[in-house]
XYZ file of C-alpha atoms in Angstrom:
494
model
C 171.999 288.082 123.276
C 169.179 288.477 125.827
C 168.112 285.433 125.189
C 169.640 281.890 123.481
C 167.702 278.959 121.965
C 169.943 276.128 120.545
C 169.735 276.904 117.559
C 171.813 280.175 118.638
C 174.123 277.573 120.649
C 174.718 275.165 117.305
C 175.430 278.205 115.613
C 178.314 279.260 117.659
C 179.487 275.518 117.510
C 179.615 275.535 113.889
C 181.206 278.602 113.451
C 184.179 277.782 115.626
C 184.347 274.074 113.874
C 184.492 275.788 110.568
C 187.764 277.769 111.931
C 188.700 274.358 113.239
C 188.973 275.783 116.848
C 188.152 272.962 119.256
C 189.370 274.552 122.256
C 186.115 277.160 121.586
C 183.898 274.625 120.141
C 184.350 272.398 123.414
C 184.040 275.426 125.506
C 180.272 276.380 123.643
C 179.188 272.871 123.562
C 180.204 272.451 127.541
C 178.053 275.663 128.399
C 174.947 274.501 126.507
C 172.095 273.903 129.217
C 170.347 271.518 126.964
C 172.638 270.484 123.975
C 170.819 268.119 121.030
C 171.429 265.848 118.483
C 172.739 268.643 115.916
C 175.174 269.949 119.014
C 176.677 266.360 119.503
C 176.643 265.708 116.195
C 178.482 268.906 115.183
C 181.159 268.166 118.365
C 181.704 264.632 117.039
C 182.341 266.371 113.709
C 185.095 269.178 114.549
C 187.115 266.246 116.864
C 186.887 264.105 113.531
C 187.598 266.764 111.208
C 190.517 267.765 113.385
C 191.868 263.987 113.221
C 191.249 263.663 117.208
C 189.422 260.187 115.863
C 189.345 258.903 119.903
C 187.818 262.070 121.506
C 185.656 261.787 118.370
C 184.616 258.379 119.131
C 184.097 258.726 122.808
C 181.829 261.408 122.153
C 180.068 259.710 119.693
C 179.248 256.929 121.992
C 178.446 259.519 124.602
C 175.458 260.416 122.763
C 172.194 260.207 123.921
C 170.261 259.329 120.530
C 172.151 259.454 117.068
C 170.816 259.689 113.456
C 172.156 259.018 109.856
C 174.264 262.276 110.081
C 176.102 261.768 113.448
C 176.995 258.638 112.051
C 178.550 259.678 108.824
C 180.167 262.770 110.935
C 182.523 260.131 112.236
C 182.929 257.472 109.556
C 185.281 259.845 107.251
C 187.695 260.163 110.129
C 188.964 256.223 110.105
C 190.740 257.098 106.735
C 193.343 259.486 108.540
C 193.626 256.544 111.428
C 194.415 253.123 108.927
C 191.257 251.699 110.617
C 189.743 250.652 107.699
C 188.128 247.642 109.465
C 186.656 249.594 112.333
C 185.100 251.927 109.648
C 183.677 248.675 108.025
C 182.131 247.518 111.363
C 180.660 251.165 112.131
C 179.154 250.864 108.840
C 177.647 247.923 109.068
C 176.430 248.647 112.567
C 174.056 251.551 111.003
C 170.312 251.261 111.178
C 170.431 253.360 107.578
C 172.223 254.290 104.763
C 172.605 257.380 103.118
C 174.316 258.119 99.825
C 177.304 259.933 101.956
C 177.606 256.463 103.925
C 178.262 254.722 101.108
C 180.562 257.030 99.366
C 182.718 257.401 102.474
C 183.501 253.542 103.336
C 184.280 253.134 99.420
C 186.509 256.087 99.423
C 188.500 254.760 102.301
C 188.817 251.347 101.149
C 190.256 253.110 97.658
C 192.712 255.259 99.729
C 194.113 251.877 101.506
C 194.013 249.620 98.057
C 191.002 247.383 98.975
C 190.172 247.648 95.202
C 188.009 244.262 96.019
C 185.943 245.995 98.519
C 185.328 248.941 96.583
C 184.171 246.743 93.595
C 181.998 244.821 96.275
C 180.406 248.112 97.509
C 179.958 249.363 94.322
C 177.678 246.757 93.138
C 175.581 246.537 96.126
C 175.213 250.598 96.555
C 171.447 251.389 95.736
C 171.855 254.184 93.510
C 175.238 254.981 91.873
C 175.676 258.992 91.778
C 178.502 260.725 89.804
C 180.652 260.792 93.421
C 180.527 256.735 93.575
C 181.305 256.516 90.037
C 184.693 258.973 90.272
C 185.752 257.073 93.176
C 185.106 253.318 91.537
C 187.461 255.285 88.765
C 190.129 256.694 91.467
C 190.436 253.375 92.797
C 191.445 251.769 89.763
C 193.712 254.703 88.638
C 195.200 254.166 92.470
C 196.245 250.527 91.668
C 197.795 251.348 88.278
C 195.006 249.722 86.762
C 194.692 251.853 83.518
C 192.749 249.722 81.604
C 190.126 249.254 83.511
C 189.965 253.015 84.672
C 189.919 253.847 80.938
C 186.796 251.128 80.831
C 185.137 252.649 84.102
C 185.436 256.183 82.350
C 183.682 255.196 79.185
C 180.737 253.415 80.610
C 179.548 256.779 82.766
C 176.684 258.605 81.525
C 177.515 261.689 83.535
C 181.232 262.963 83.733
C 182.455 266.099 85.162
C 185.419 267.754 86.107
C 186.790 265.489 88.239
C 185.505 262.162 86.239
C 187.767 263.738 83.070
C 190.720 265.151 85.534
C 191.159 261.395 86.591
C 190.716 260.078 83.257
C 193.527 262.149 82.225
C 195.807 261.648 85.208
C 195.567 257.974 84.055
C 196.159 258.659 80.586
C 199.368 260.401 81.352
C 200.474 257.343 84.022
C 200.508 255.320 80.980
C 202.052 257.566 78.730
C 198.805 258.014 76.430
C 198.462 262.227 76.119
C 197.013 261.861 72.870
C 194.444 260.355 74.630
C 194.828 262.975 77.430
C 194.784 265.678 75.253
C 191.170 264.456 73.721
C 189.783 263.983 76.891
C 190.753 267.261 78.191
C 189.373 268.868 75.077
C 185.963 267.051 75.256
C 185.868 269.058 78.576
C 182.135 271.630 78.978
C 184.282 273.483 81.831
C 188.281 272.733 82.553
C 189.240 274.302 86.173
C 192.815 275.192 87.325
C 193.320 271.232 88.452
C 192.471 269.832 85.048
C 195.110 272.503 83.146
C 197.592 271.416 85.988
C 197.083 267.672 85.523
C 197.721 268.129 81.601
C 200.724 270.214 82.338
C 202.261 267.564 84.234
C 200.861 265.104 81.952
C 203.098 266.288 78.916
C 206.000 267.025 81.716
C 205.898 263.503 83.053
C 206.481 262.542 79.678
C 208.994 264.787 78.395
C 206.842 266.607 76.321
C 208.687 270.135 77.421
C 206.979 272.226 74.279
C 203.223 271.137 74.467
C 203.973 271.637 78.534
C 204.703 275.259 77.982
C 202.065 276.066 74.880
C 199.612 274.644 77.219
C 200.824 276.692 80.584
C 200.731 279.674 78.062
C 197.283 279.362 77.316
C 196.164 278.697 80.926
C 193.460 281.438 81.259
C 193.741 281.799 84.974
C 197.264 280.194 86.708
C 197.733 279.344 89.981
C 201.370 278.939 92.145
C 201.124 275.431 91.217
C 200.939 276.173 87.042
C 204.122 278.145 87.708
C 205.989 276.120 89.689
C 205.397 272.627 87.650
C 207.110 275.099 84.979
C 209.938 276.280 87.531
C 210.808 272.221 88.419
C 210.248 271.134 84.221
C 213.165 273.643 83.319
C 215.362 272.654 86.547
C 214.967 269.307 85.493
C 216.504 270.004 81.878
C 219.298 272.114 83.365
C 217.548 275.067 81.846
C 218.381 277.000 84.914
C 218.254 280.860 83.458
C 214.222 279.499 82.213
C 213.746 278.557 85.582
C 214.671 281.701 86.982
C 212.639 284.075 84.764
C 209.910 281.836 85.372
C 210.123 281.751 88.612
C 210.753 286.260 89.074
C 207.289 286.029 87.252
C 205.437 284.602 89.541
C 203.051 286.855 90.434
C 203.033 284.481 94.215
C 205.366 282.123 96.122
C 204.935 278.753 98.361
C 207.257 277.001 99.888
C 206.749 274.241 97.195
C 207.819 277.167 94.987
C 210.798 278.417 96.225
C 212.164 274.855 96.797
C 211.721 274.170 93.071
C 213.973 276.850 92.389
C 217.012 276.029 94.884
C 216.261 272.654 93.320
C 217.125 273.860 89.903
C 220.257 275.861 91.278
C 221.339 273.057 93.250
C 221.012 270.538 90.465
C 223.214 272.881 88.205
C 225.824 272.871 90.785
C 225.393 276.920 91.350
C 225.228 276.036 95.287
C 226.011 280.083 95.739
C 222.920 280.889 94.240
C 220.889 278.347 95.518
C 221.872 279.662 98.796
C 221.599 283.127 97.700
C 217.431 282.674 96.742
C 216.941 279.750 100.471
C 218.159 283.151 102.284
C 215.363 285.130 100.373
C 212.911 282.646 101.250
C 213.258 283.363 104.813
C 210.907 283.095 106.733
C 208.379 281.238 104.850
C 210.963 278.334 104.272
C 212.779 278.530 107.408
C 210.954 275.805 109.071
C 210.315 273.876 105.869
C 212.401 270.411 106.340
C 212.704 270.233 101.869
C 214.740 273.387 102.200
C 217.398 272.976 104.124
C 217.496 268.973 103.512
C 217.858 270.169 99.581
C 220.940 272.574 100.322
C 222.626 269.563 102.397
C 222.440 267.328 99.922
C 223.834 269.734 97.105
C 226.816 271.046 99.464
C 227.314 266.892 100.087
C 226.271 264.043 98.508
C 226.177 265.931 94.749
C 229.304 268.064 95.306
C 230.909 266.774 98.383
C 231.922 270.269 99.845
C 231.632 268.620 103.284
C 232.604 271.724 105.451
C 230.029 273.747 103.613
C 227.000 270.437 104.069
C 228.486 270.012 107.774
C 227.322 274.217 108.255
C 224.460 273.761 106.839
C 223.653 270.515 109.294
C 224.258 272.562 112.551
C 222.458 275.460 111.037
C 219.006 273.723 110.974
C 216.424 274.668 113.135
C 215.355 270.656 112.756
C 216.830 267.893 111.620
C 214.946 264.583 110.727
C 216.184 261.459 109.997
C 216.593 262.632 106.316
C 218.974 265.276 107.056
C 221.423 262.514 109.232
C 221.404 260.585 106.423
C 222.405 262.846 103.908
C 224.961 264.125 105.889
C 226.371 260.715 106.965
C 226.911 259.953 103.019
C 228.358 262.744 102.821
C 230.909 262.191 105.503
C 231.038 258.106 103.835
C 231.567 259.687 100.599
C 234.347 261.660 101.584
C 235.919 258.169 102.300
C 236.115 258.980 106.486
C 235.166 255.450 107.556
C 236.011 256.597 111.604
C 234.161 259.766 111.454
C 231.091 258.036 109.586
C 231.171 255.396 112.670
C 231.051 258.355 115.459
C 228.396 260.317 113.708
C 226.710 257.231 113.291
C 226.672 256.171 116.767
C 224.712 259.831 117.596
C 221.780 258.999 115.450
C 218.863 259.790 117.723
C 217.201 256.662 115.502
C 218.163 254.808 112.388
C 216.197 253.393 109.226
C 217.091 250.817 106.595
C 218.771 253.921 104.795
C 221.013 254.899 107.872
C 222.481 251.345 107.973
C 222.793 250.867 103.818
C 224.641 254.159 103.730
C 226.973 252.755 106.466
C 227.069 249.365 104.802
C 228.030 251.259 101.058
C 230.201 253.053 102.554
C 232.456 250.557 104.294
C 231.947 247.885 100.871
C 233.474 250.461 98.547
C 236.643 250.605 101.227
C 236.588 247.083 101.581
C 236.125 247.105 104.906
C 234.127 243.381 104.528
C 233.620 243.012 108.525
C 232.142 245.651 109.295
C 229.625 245.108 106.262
C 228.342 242.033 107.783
C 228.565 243.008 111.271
C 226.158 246.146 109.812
C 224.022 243.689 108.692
C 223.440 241.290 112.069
C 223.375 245.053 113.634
C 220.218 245.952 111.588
C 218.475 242.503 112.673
C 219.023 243.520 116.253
C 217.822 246.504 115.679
C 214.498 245.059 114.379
C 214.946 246.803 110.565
C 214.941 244.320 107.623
C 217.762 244.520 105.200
C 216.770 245.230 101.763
C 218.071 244.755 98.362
C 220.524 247.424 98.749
C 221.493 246.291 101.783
C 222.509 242.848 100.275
C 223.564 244.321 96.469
C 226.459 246.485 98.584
C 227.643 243.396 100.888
C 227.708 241.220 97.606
C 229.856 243.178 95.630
C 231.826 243.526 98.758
C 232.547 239.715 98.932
C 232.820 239.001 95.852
C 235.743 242.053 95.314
C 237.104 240.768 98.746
C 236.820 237.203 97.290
C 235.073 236.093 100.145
C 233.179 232.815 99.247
C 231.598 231.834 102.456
C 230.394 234.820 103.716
C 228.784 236.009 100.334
C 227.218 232.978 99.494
C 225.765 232.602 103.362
C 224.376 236.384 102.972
C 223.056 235.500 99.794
C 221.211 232.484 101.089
C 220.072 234.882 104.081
C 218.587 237.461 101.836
C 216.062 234.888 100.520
C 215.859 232.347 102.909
C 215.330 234.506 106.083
C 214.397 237.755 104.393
C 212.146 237.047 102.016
C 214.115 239.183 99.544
C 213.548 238.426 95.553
C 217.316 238.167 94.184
C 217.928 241.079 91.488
C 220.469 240.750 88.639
C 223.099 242.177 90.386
C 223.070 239.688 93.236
C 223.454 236.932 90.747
C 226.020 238.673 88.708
C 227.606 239.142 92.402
C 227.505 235.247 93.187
C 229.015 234.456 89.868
C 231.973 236.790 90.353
C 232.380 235.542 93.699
C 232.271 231.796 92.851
C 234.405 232.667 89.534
C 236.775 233.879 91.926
C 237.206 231.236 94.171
C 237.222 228.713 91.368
C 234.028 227.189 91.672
C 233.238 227.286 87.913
C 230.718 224.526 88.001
C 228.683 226.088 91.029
C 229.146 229.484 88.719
C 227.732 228.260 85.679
C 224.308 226.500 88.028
C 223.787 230.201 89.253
C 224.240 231.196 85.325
C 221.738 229.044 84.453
C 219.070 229.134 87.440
C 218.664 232.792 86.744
C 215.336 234.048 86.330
C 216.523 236.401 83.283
C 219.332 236.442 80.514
C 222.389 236.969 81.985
C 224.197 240.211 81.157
C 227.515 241.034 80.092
C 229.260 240.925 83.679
C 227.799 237.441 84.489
C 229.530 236.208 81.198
C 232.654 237.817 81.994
C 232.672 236.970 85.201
C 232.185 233.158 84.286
C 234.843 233.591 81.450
C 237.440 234.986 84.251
C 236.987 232.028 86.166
C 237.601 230.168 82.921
C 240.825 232.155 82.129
C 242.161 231.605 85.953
C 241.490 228.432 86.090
C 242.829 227.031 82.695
C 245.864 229.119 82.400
C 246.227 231.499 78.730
C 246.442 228.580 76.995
C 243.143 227.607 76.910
C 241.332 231.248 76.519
C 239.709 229.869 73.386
C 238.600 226.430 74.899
C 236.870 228.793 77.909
C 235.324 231.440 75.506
C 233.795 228.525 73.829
C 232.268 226.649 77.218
C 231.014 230.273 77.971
C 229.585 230.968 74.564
C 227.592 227.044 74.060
C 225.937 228.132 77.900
C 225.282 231.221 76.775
C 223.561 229.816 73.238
C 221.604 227.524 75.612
C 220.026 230.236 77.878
C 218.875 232.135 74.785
C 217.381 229.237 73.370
C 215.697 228.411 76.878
C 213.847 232.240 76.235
C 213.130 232.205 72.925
C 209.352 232.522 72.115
C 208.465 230.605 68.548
């Protein structure tokens, strides 16, 4: 061009942040002679659109003057960053309000489950369009809130596609598709997400035949019609169904072609599911799901561990996910030693790494090295869990040791903040039944939070039988049976 006003420049600008090329953005913006508030404001907008939130910030405090727009160019960035707060502040901190200022703080408060401040917000915003109302009904629908979603829905004047998409999502979380079903029928125009959403709807609920009549009716399908169908039949072992499914598919995605190794892999035809990973290539090659899919079939479901070690060394990448799954599988295959030394070349460990190691050396009874596992994880700054503590229980109470298992079962609440389940209890009974401690057995009996099931009464009884001698079976049944009358009684609702 012989000559170039900005408006040429902020042209150029825009169509390199549409691409999402920075580098040539940057470059245009950095040889503007005299770049304006549209320039900055566009520059603060491809660094926040390209989640580069600090550039974007620095920028945006770089700026000469800013307006309404520059400011909502960088407010929708703090979502991908967790700085909810920040956003608040930057919000706040605006000498005006648009419609997009308010819809943008509300929608990131609904993405991070500030259901409170989206309420708040939505009773202060000036004017309430159709995008604040579908995001007051996403938020709900985020926190499992059904009801109220269902109430939100119902008081809106105006509804579209995405209002009635959500409406049914929520419908389907709470298993109501005959509600679903009427809203998507009430819809003027159904797009490709709505048909999906019903699809998976009836799926989630294992409504197979209304899944299918539906996906056959589907005027226009996209790869993710086909492949919700491709998983559904995996799912019911309906492997063949998968398959011709899947060799109609008139397009493939990686999302696609895992489904169907899923299915294979699921069915235990590991050959084939090989067989269509090695067609895949290249798109899945990279793809983490793949190859951590095949390791766990060769593994953890089937434990060929020659065939799961292969695939392991094969990887082009291996994250935390893939050690794992091969470490059960070495565990599994009862190797205590080997699990240790693969163990011990973890480039980093989670809560999983350690419970696998933990389950692993509890079903060998190797009670030690549970609870040195344990202190290990501490150390390591990773919080047991309720596995964690489910695998060492059963481990003490097998190994009948007292102390330890009633220490870690103190631990697990006392230090950990862990909520005992019904199978630590059940543990602690059969621990203290065990050891004898039949009075201490029947407190725990009758402190839990819930009936007790079948193994807590047995275990109790057992500590009965031990104790007494077979002589007085019948005298223990019937201690066993009165507590047992009394904790039902304690539940009981007249």
């Amino acid at each position: 061009m012989p000559e170039r006003d900005v408006v040429s420049w902020n042209t150029m600008i825009q169509a390199y942040a549409s691409d999402r090329d920075i580098g040539k953005a940057t470059e245009i913006f950095l040889a503007m002679p005299d770049p304006d508030i549209v320039s900055w404001t566009c520059m603060v907008g491809v660094y926040a659109q390209n989640g580069d939130l600090e550039h974007a910030k620095v920028l945006f405090h770089q700026m000469p003057q800013r307006n309404v727009v520059s400011y909502n160019a960088l407010l929708p960035a703090f979502s991908q960053s967790f700085q909810v707060y920040e956003a608040k502040r930057m919000f706040d901190s605006m000498p005006e309000h648009s419609a997009f200022s308010w819809n943008a703080l509300m929608l990131i408060c609904a993405r991070h489950g500030l259901l409170g401040e989206v309420v708040r917000m939505f009773d202060e915003i000036p004017e309430a369009g159709i995008v604040t109302w579908n995001i007051f009904l996403q938020a709900y629908i985020r926190k499992g809130l059904i009801r109220e979603a269902k109430a939100v829905f119902y008081r809106m004047r105006l509804c579209n596609a995405v209002s009635c998409t959500a409406m049914i999502l929520a419908c389907g979380l709470n298993g109501e598709m005959e509600e679903a079903t009427k809203v998507f029928q009430g819809m003027v125009e159904r797009d490709v997400v709505a048909w999906n959403t019903m699809i998976q709807g009836f799926l989630e609920n294992h409504l197979w035949t209304e899944a299918k009549a539906l996906f056959d009716e589907m005027p226009h399908k996209d790869v993710t019609s086909w492949t919700s169908m491709v998983s559904a039949f995996g799912r019911q072992g309906m492997v063949e169904e998968a398959r011709k499914m899947f060799e109609a598919m008139p397009k493939y995605d990686v999302v696609s072609w895992n489904a169907m190794i899923q299915a294979y892999v699921d069915a235990g035809r590991l050959e084939e599911a090989r067989a269509i990973m090695d067609r895949s290539m290249p798109a899945t090659n990279e793809d983490e799901i793949s190859w951590n899919t095949m390791l766990a079939g060769y593994g953890v479901h089937h434990g060929k561990l020659l065939e799961a070690q292969e695939i392991f060394y094969t990887m082009p990448a291996r994250s935390i996910v893939s050690w794992n799954s091969l470490l059960g599988s070495v565990t599994g295959n009862g190797n205590l030693e080997a699990a240790a030394r693969f163990f011990k070349r973890f480039p980093e460990k989670n809560v999983v790494s350690y419970n696998t190691m933990i389950a692993g050396n509890a079903q060998a009874g190797e009670l030690s090295s549970c609870f040195d596992l344990v202190a290990s994880m501490a150390i390591e700054g990773l919080t047991p869990d309720e596995q964690s503590f489910s695998s060492v229980l059963a481990a003490s109470s097998h190994g009948g040791k007292l102390e330890q298992g009633l220490r870690h079962f103190v631990l697990m609440s006392g230090d950990f903040g862990i909520t005992a389940l019904r199978e630590h209890y059940d543990s602690v009974t059969d621990i203290l039944g065990r050891a004898g401690n039949l009075e201490l057995a029947r407190e725990v009996v009758q402190a839990m939070p819930f009936l007790p099931d079948l193994l807590a009464w047995g275990s109790l009884l057992g500590g009965y039988q031990m104790q007494s001698g077979q002589g007085l079976t019948q005298r223990a049944a019937r201690s066993v049976f009165e507590l047992g009358l009394g904790r039902a009684n304690n539940h009981t609702k007249w």
